[in-house]
PDB file of C-alpha atoms in Angstrom:
ATOM      1  CA  MET A1230      -1.434   0.646 -10.245  1.00 88.00           C
ATOM      2  CA  LEU A1231       1.374   1.402  -7.762  1.00 96.00           C
ATOM      3  CA  THR A1232       1.293   3.039  -5.048  1.00 98.00           C
ATOM      4  CA  VAL A1233       4.644   2.465  -3.994  1.00 98.00           C
ATOM      5  CA  ASP A1234       7.095   4.809  -6.327  1.00 97.00           C
ATOM      6  CA  PHE A1235      10.452   1.689  -7.093  1.00 97.00           C
ATOM      7  CA  SER A1236      12.348   4.503  -8.256  1.00 96.00           C
ATOM      8  CA  ARG A1237      12.003   6.056  -4.976  1.00 96.00           C
ATOM      9  CA  PHE A1238      12.586   2.620  -3.575  1.00 97.00           C
ATOM     10  CA  PRO A1239      15.026   0.270  -4.892  1.00 93.00           C
ATOM     11  CA  LEU A1240      14.269  -3.149  -5.106  1.00 96.00           C
ATOM     12  CA  ALA A1241      17.438  -5.360  -5.796  1.00 95.00           C
ATOM     13  CA  PRO A1242      17.145  -8.826  -7.076  1.00 96.00           C
ATOM     14  CA  GLY A1243      16.949 -11.749  -5.054  1.00 97.00           C
ATOM     15  CA  ASP A1244      15.227  -9.365  -2.080  1.00 98.00           C
ATOM     16  CA  ARG A1245      13.747 -10.937   0.260  1.00 98.00           C
ATOM     17  CA  VAL A1246      10.272  -9.077   0.735  1.00 98.00           C
ATOM     18  CA  LEU A1247       7.529  -8.521   2.381  1.00 98.00           C
ATOM     19  CA  ASP A1248       3.994  -7.157   1.157  1.00 98.00           C
ATOM     20  CA  LEU A1249       1.918  -7.122   4.351  1.00 98.00           C
ATOM     21  CA  GLY A1250      -1.502  -7.153   4.313  1.00 97.00           C
ATOM     22  CA  CYS A1251      -0.861  -7.767   0.365  1.00 98.00           C
ATOM     23  CA  GLY A1252      -4.944  -7.484  -0.587  1.00 96.00           C
ATOM     24  CA  ALA A1253      -5.448  -8.367  -4.439  1.00 97.00           C
ATOM     25  CA  GLY A1254      -1.290  -8.917  -4.343  1.00 97.00           C
ATOM     26  CA  ARG A1255      -0.158  -5.903  -6.609  1.00 97.00           C
ATOM     27  CA  HIS A1256       2.343  -4.844  -4.951  1.00 98.00           C
ATOM     28  CA  ALA A1257       4.175  -8.426  -4.038  1.00 98.00           C
ATOM     29  CA  PHE A1258       3.631  -9.069  -8.238  1.00 98.00           C
ATOM     30  CA  GLU A1259       5.386  -6.623  -8.996  1.00 98.00           C
ATOM     31  CA  CYS A1260       8.553  -7.153  -6.710  1.00 98.00           C
ATOM     32  CA  TYR A1261       8.498 -10.573  -7.765  1.00 98.00           C
ATOM     33  CA  ARG A1262       8.703  -9.292 -11.324  1.00 97.00           C
ATOM     34  CA  ARG A1263      11.496  -6.994 -10.869  1.00 97.00           C
ATOM     35  CA  GLY A1264      13.526 -10.618  -9.662  1.00 98.00           C
ATOM     36  CA  ALA A1265      12.706 -10.566  -5.374  1.00 98.00           C
ATOM     37  CA  ARG A1266      12.151 -13.246  -3.368  1.00 98.00           C
ATOM     38  CA  VAL A1267       8.266 -12.488  -2.329  1.00 98.00           C
ATOM     39  CA  VAL A1268       6.182 -13.360   0.774  1.00 98.00           C
ATOM     40  CA  ALA A1269       2.493 -12.077   0.202  1.00 98.00           C
ATOM     41  CA  LEU A1270       0.288 -11.833   3.670  1.00 98.00           C
ATOM     42  CA  ASP A1271      -3.126 -11.380   4.262  1.00 98.00           C
ATOM     43  CA  ARG A1272      -5.594 -12.366   6.421  1.00 95.00           C
ATOM     44  CA  ASN A1273      -8.211 -12.814   4.144  1.00 96.00           C
ATOM     45  CA  ALA A1274      -7.810 -16.066   2.740  1.00 97.00           C
ATOM     46  CA  GLU A1275      -9.975 -15.949  -0.560  1.00 97.00           C
ATOM     47  CA  GLU A1276      -7.950 -13.162  -1.514  1.00 97.00           C
ATOM     48  CA  ILE A1277      -4.368 -15.113  -0.876  1.00 98.00           C
ATOM     49  CA  ARG A1278      -5.853 -18.039  -3.076  1.00 98.00           C
ATOM     50  CA  GLU A1279      -6.258 -15.724  -5.437  1.00 98.00           C
ATOM     51  CA  VAL A1280      -2.486 -14.411  -5.312  1.00 98.00           C
ATOM     52  CA  ALA A1281      -1.087 -17.887  -5.150  1.00 98.00           C
ATOM     53  CA  LYS A1282      -3.329 -17.991  -8.475  1.00 98.00           C
ATOM     54  CA  TRP A1283      -1.792 -15.323  -9.960  1.00 98.00           C
ATOM     55  CA  PHE A1284       1.836 -16.404  -9.060  1.00 98.00           C
ATOM     56  CA  ALA A1285       1.604 -19.546 -10.734  1.00 97.00           C
ATOM     57  CA  ALA A1286       0.496 -17.516 -13.588  1.00 98.00           C
ATOM     58  CA  MET A1287       2.814 -15.627 -13.831  1.00 97.00           C
ATOM     59  CA  GLU A1288       5.853 -18.419 -13.151  1.00 96.00           C
ATOM     60  CA  GLU A1289       4.447 -20.628 -16.004  1.00 96.00           C
ATOM     61  CA  ALA A1290       4.186 -17.030 -17.970  1.00 96.00           C
ATOM     62  CA  GLY A1291       7.420 -17.013 -17.701  1.00 95.00           C
ATOM     63  CA  GLU A1292       6.965 -13.015 -16.161  1.00 95.00           C
ATOM     64  CA  ALA A1293       9.575 -13.422 -12.906  1.00 93.00           C
ATOM     65  CA  PRO A1294      13.643 -13.988 -14.145  1.00 95.00           C
ATOM     66  CA  ALA A1295      15.375 -16.836 -12.983  1.00 94.00           C
ATOM     67  CA  GLY A1296      15.766 -17.026  -8.925  1.00 95.00           C
ATOM     68  CA  ALA A1297      12.721 -15.451  -8.320  1.00 98.00           C
ATOM     69  CA  THR A1298      10.046 -16.775  -5.536  1.00 98.00           C
ATOM     70  CA  ALA A1299       6.532 -15.767  -4.615  1.00 98.00           C
ATOM     71  CA  THR A1300       4.510 -17.400  -1.925  1.00 98.00           C
ATOM     72  CA  ALA A1301       1.531 -16.462  -0.715  1.00 98.00           C
ATOM     73  CA  MET A1302      -0.078 -17.338   2.803  1.00 98.00           C
ATOM     74  CA  GLU A1303      -2.803 -16.111   5.088  1.00 98.00           C
ATOM     75  CA  GLY A1304      -1.649 -14.596   8.777  1.00 97.00           C
ATOM     76  CA  ASP A1305      -1.635 -12.010  11.549  1.00 96.00           C
ATOM     77  CA  ALA A1306       0.186  -8.592  10.585  1.00 96.00           C
ATOM     78  CA  LEU A1307       0.442  -8.391  14.694  1.00 96.00           C
ATOM     79  CA  ALA A1308       2.199 -11.845  15.327  1.00 97.00           C
ATOM     80  CA  LEU A1309       3.894 -11.819  12.261  1.00 98.00           C
ATOM     81  CA  PRO A1310       4.887 -16.289  11.441  1.00 97.00           C
ATOM     82  CA  PHE A1311       8.982 -15.313  10.799  1.00 98.00           C
ATOM     83  CA  PRO A1312      12.016 -14.612  12.608  1.00 98.00           C
ATOM     84  CA  ASP A1313      13.889 -11.668  13.439  1.00 97.00           C
ATOM     85  CA  GLU A1314      15.515  -9.969  10.504  1.00 97.00           C
ATOM     86  CA  SER A1315      13.840 -12.324   7.848  1.00 98.00           C
ATOM     87  CA  PHE A1316      13.317  -9.592   5.153  1.00 98.00           C
ATOM     88  CA  ASP A1317      15.572  -6.949   3.256  1.00 98.00           C
ATOM     89  CA  VAL A1318      12.441  -5.239   2.041  1.00 98.00           C
ATOM     90  CA  VAL A1319       8.755  -4.953   3.683  1.00 98.00           C
ATOM     91  CA  ILE A1320       5.369  -2.583   1.702  1.00 98.00           C
ATOM     92  CA  ILE A1321       2.456  -2.206   4.165  1.00 98.00           C
ATOM     93  CA  SER A1322       0.195  -0.523   1.655  1.00 98.00           C
ATOM     94  CA  GLU A1323      -3.707   0.564   2.098  1.00 97.00           C
ATOM     95  CA  VAL A1324      -3.250  -1.325   5.798  1.00 97.00           C
ATOM     96  CA  MET A1325      -2.654   0.403   8.784  1.00 97.00           C
ATOM     97  CA  GLU A1326      -6.058   3.063   8.525  1.00 96.00           C
ATOM     98  CA  HIS A1327      -7.803  -0.664   9.193  1.00 95.00           C
ATOM     99  CA  ILE A1328      -5.510  -1.623  12.446  1.00 95.00           C
ATOM    100  CA  HIS A1329      -6.349  -0.593  15.927  1.00 94.00           C
ATOM    101  CA  ASP A1330      -3.045  -1.453  17.232  1.00 97.00           C
ATOM    102  CA  ASP A1331      -1.006   0.479  14.777  1.00 96.00           C
ATOM    103  CA  LYS A1332       2.055   0.662  16.719  1.00 97.00           C
ATOM    104  CA  GLY A1333       2.266  -3.000  17.669  1.00 97.00           C
ATOM    105  CA  VAL A1334       2.073  -3.568  13.285  1.00 97.00           C
ATOM    106  CA  LEU A1335       4.888  -1.275  13.094  1.00 97.00           C
ATOM    107  CA  ALA A1336       6.755  -2.307  16.059  1.00 97.00           C
ATOM    108  CA  GLU A1337       6.466  -6.554  14.023  1.00 98.00           C
ATOM    109  CA  MET A1338       7.411  -4.868  10.576  1.00 98.00           C
ATOM    110  CA  VAL A1339      10.643  -3.515  12.634  1.00 97.00           C
ATOM    111  CA  ARG A1340      11.220  -6.972  13.886  1.00 97.00           C
ATOM    112  CA  VAL A1341      11.016  -9.242  10.851  1.00 98.00           C
ATOM    113  CA  LEU A1342      13.597  -6.167   8.855  1.00 98.00           C
ATOM    114  CA  ARG A1343      17.183  -6.612   8.257  1.00 98.00           C
ATOM    115  CA  PRO A1344      19.065  -3.292  10.170  1.00 97.00           C
ATOM    116  CA  GLY A1345      19.292  -1.469   6.507  1.00 97.00           C
ATOM    117  CA  GLY A1346      16.455  -2.935   5.173  1.00 98.00           C
ATOM    118  CA  ARG A1347      13.710  -0.631   4.006  1.00 98.00           C
ATOM    119  CA  ILE A1348       9.610   0.170   4.358  1.00 98.00           C
ATOM    120  CA  ALA A1349       7.496   1.955   2.490  1.00 98.00           C
ATOM    121  CA  VAL A1350       3.802   2.312   4.057  1.00 98.00           C
ATOM    122  CA  THR A1351       0.712   3.906   2.289  1.00 98.00           C
ATOM    123  CA  VAL A1352      -2.476   5.077   4.040  1.00 98.00           C
ATOM    124  CA  PRO A1353      -5.230   7.124   2.942  1.00 98.00           C
ATOM    125  CA  ARG A1354      -4.463  10.907   2.588  1.00 98.00           C
ATOM    126  CA  TYR A1355      -5.666  13.115   5.263  1.00 98.00           C
ATOM    127  CA  GLY A1356      -7.651  16.078   3.017  1.00 97.00           C
ATOM    128  CA  PRO A1357      -9.289  13.381   0.464  1.00 97.00           C
ATOM    129  CA  GLU A1358     -10.446  10.945   2.904  1.00 97.00           C
ATOM    130  CA  LYS A1359     -11.975  14.068   5.145  1.00 97.00           C
ATOM    131  CA  VAL A1360     -14.243  14.476   2.105  1.00 97.00           C
ATOM    132  CA  CYS A1361     -15.493  10.753   2.018  1.00 96.00           C
ATOM    133  CA  TRP A1362     -16.166  10.140   5.075  1.00 96.00           C
ATOM    134  CA  THR A1363     -17.929  14.283   5.623  1.00 96.00           C
ATOM    135  CA  LEU A1364     -19.998  13.080   2.552  1.00 96.00           C
ATOM    136  CA  SER A1365     -21.035   9.313   3.449  1.00 94.00           C
ATOM    137  CA  ASP A1366     -20.765   7.167   6.953  1.00 93.00           C
ATOM    138  CA  ALA A1367     -21.128   3.895   4.396  1.00 91.00           C
ATOM    139  CA  TYR A1368     -18.197   4.728   3.319  1.00 92.00           C
ATOM    140  CA  HIS A1369     -15.706   3.699   6.818  1.00 90.00           C
ATOM    141  CA  GLU A1370     -18.734   2.694   9.078  1.00 87.00           C
ATOM    142  CA  VAL A1371     -18.570  -1.044   8.111  1.00 84.00           C
ATOM    143  CA  GLU A1372     -16.281  -4.234   9.157  1.00 82.00           C
ATOM    144  CA  GLY A1373     -13.189  -4.139   8.476  1.00 83.00           C
ATOM    145  CA  GLY A1374     -13.626  -0.718   7.308  1.00 88.00           C
ATOM    146  CA  HIS A1375     -11.029   2.806   7.771  1.00 93.00           C
ATOM    147  CA  ILE A1376     -10.467   3.501  12.076  1.00 94.00           C
ATOM    148  CA  ARG A1377      -8.725   6.523  11.396  1.00 96.00           C
ATOM    149  CA  ILE A1378      -7.503   9.184   8.737  1.00 97.00           C
ATOM    150  CA  TYR A1379      -3.483   9.866   9.042  1.00 98.00           C
ATOM    151  CA  LYS A1380      -2.005  13.795   9.121  1.00 97.00           C
ATOM    152  CA  ALA A1381       1.719  12.947   7.280  1.00 97.00           C
ATOM    153  CA  ASP A1382       2.755  14.383  10.275  1.00 98.00           C
ATOM    154  CA  GLN A1383       0.555  12.234  12.484  1.00 97.00           C
ATOM    155  CA  LEU A1384       2.596   9.063  10.554  1.00 98.00           C
ATOM    156  CA  LEU A1385       5.871   9.887  10.128  1.00 98.00           C
ATOM    157  CA  THR A1386       6.212  10.277  13.895  1.00 97.00           C
ATOM    158  CA  ARG A1387       4.924   6.997  14.476  1.00 97.00           C
ATOM    159  CA  ILE A1388       7.447   5.822  11.843  1.00 98.00           C
ATOM    160  CA  ARG A1389      10.249   7.513  13.606  1.00 97.00           C
ATOM    161  CA  GLU A1390       8.518   6.346  17.282  1.00 97.00           C
ATOM    162  CA  ALA A1391       8.720   2.596  15.899  1.00 97.00           C
ATOM    163  CA  GLY A1392      12.525   3.025  15.346  1.00 96.00           C
ATOM    164  CA  LEU A1393      12.885   3.246  11.592  1.00 98.00           C
ATOM    165  CA  LYS A1394      13.742   6.809   9.473  1.00 98.00           C
ATOM    166  CA  PRO A1395      12.149   8.428   6.805  1.00 98.00           C
ATOM    167  CA  TYR A1396      14.061   9.761   4.145  1.00 98.00           C
ATOM    168  CA  GLY A1397      11.417  10.763   1.703  1.00 98.00           C
ATOM    169  CA  THR A1398       7.728  11.483   0.827  1.00 98.00           C
ATOM    170  CA  HIS A1399       5.442  11.636  -1.857  1.00 98.00           C
ATOM    171  CA  HIS A1400       1.146  11.433  -2.633  1.00 98.00           C
ATOM    172  CA  ALA A1401      -0.014   9.130  -5.417  1.00 98.00           C
ATOM    173  CA  HIS A1402      -3.160   8.380  -7.065  1.00 97.00           C
ATOM    174  CA  ALA A1403      -4.601  12.018  -7.651  1.00 98.00           C
ATOM    175  CA  LEU A1404      -7.623  11.189 -10.396  1.00 97.00           C
ATOM    176  CA  HIS A1405      -8.577   8.490  -7.492  1.00 97.00           C
ATOM    177  CA  SER A1406      -9.835  10.851  -5.347  1.00 98.00           C
ATOM    178  CA  PRO A1407     -12.925  13.112  -7.648  1.00 97.00           C
ATOM    179  CA  TYR A1408     -14.139   8.867  -7.757  1.00 97.00           C
ATOM    180  CA  TRP A1409     -14.595   8.329  -4.525  1.00 96.00           C
ATOM    181  CA  TRP A1410     -16.036  11.557  -3.849  1.00 97.00           C
ATOM    182  CA  LEU A1411     -18.851  10.912  -6.198  1.00 97.00           C
ATOM    183  CA  LYS A1412     -19.252   7.401  -5.020  1.00 96.00           C
ATOM    184  CA  CYS A1413     -19.937   8.876  -1.164  1.00 96.00           C
ATOM    185  CA  ALA A1414     -21.782  11.624  -2.569  1.00 96.00           C
ATOM    186  CA  PHE A1415     -24.349   8.781  -4.524  1.00 96.00           C
ATOM    187  CA  GLY A1416     -23.819   5.757  -2.356  1.00 94.00           C
ATOM    188  CA  VAL A1417     -21.158   3.586  -1.764  1.00 92.00           C
ATOM    189  CA  ASP A1418     -22.803   0.582  -3.280  1.00 91.00           C
ATOM    190  CA  ASN A1419     -24.112   2.111  -5.774  1.00 92.00           C
ATOM    191  CA  ASP A1420     -22.364   1.145  -9.243  1.00 90.00           C
ATOM    192  CA  LYS A1421     -25.247   2.981 -10.779  1.00 93.00           C
ATOM    193  CA  ALA A1422     -24.774   6.001 -10.920  1.00 95.00           C
ATOM    194  CA  LEU A1423     -24.173   7.875 -14.432  1.00 96.00           C
ATOM    195  CA  PRO A1424     -21.367  10.336 -12.695  1.00 95.00           C
ATOM    196  CA  VAL A1425     -19.831   7.193 -11.106  1.00 96.00           C
ATOM    197  CA  ARG A1426     -19.676   4.676 -13.837  1.00 96.00           C
ATOM    198  CA  ALA A1427     -18.887   7.305 -16.446  1.00 97.00           C
ATOM    199  CA  TYR A1428     -15.548   8.442 -14.115  1.00 97.00           C
ATOM    200  CA  HIS A1429     -14.850   4.572 -13.257  1.00 96.00           C
ATOM    201  CA  LYS A1430     -14.655   4.222 -16.962  1.00 96.00           C
ATOM    202  CA  LEU A1431     -12.178   7.067 -17.663  1.00 95.00           C
ATOM    203  CA  LEU A1432      -9.771   5.317 -15.120  1.00 96.00           C
ATOM    204  CA  VAL A1433      -9.799   2.013 -16.632  1.00 95.00           C
ATOM    205  CA  TRP A1434      -8.813   4.072 -19.736  1.00 96.00           C
ATOM    206  CA  ASP A1435      -5.703   5.761 -17.482  1.00 95.00           C
ATOM    207  CA  ILE A1436      -5.178   2.133 -15.860  1.00 92.00           C
ATOM    208  CA  MET A1437      -4.955  -0.143 -19.173  1.00 93.00           C
ATOM    209  CA  LYS A1438      -3.859   3.110 -21.617  1.00 94.00           C
ATOM    210  CA  LYS A1439      -1.330   5.118 -19.562  1.00 92.00           C
ATOM    211  CA  PRO A1440      -2.061   8.130 -22.013  1.00 95.00           C
ATOM    212  CA  LEU A1441       0.610  10.918 -21.762  1.00 95.00           C
ATOM    213  CA  ALA A1442      -1.950  13.169 -21.024  1.00 94.00           C
ATOM    214  CA  THR A1443      -3.554  11.645 -17.682  1.00 95.00           C
ATOM    215  CA  ARG A1444       0.313  11.228 -16.677  1.00 93.00           C
ATOM    216  CA  VAL A1445       1.169  14.840 -16.650  1.00 96.00           C
ATOM    217  CA  ALA A1446      -2.329  16.087 -14.867  1.00 96.00           C
ATOM    218  CA  GLU A1447      -1.718  12.828 -11.841  1.00 96.00           C
ATOM    219  CA  GLN A1448       2.010  14.137 -11.424  1.00 96.00           C
ATOM    220  CA  ALA A1449       0.554  17.603 -11.561  1.00 97.00           C
ATOM    221  CA  LEU A1450      -2.771  17.095  -9.088  1.00 98.00           C
ATOM    222  CA  ASN A1451      -0.379  14.568  -6.522  1.00 98.00           C
ATOM    223  CA  PRO A1452       0.566  17.204  -4.307  1.00 97.00           C
ATOM    224  CA  LEU A1453      -3.041  18.368  -4.288  1.00 97.00           C
ATOM    225  CA  ILE A1454      -5.449  16.139  -3.824  1.00 98.00           C
ATOM    226  CA  GLY A1455      -3.262  12.676  -4.015  1.00 98.00           C
ATOM    227  CA  LYS A1456      -5.722  10.024  -2.482  1.00 98.00           C
ATOM    228  CA  SER A1457      -2.373   8.519  -1.030  1.00 98.00           C
ATOM    229  CA  PHE A1458      -0.031   9.014   1.243  1.00 98.00           C
ATOM    230  CA  VAL A1459       3.588   7.122   0.897  1.00 98.00           C
ATOM    231  CA  ALA A1460       6.284   7.161   3.191  1.00 98.00           C
ATOM    232  CA  TYR A1461       9.481   5.506   2.934  1.00 98.00           C
ATOM    233  CA  ALA A1462      12.142   4.609   5.738  1.00 98.00           C
ATOM    234  CA  THR A1463      15.400   2.478   6.534  1.00 98.00           C
ATOM    235  CA  LYS A1464      15.842   1.210   9.478  1.00 98.00           C
ATOM    236  CA  PRO A1465      19.442   2.019  10.973  1.00 96.00           C
ATOM    237  CA  HIS A1466      22.091  -0.317  11.818  1.00 87.00           C
ATOM    238  CA  LEU A1467      22.820  -0.886  15.380  1.00 73.00           C
ATOM    239  CA  PRO A1468      25.962   0.757  16.625  1.00 65.00           C
ATOM    240  CA  PRO A1469      28.879  -2.063  17.651  1.00 54.00           C
ATOM    241  CA  VAL A1470      28.901  -3.439  21.091  1.00 52.00           C
ATOM    242  CA  ASP A1471      31.722  -2.126  23.183  1.00 56.00           C
ATOM    243  CA  ALA A1472      33.070  -5.783  24.458  1.00 48.00           C
ATOM    244  CA  ALA A1473      34.832  -3.917  27.442  1.00 46.00           C
TER     245      ALA A1473
END
C-alpha cells in the first residue's frame, strides 16, 4: 500500500533515493522495483533487519532491474550519515508527526538532497487524525507515538521555510480512516471487536484484489476523509555566483 503517488512523483532508473524512516519498507521496495539506487533508513533495528531480508529476497527473485541497488541501514533522521547532495529523491512517509524537531529533520533532508532533486512528505491528515485523538488517548499517548497533528498549510509552510518549493499535494487512503476510527472507539489494542475484524478483512481484500469498486470509492472519498496528506516539493537550484 503506497502513499506516495509515483505518477506525480517521477522516478528514473538510477536515481539515488533515500527512504527516511522507512518502517517496513513499502516505498523503498517500490523504488527498488523501478530501478533506483535505494537507501532505506530507520532508527528501528528490527525493522531494518526485515527490510534487508526483503531486499535480498527481491534480488534473488529478479524483481529489480539491472543496475538497481538497495541498502537497509539503521540511523538517526536528525544526523544523517551522508554527505551533502547525496540523493536525487528523498521520501519521508508518516514520520514527521513522531519527531519533536521537525524543522531539524527537514533541514537534514534538504542538506542531503541535490539541487533540482525531489522530496515527498506524507503525514496523517488533520481531520481524520483529530477524530482519532478525540476518540482515544491511547492512540497517540504512547512512546514513539504521534506528538502533533499537521494542518496542510502548516506543513507546506514548514517545507517552504526549509528552502523547498512545493509543486503538488493530494490525500490518500480514505478507506483506512473508518478503520482507525473503529480501532479508537473499541480500543486500539482490541483486535477482537467484530466491527474492527470485519473492516480489517475488507481492507486486506481491497489491498490484495484491488477491485474497481473500492478503487473508485477511495478516489472519490480521498478529498473528504483521506487518512494521509501528501506533499511534493523540489529543491531549487542556487543562482550562479558572480565571481566579480
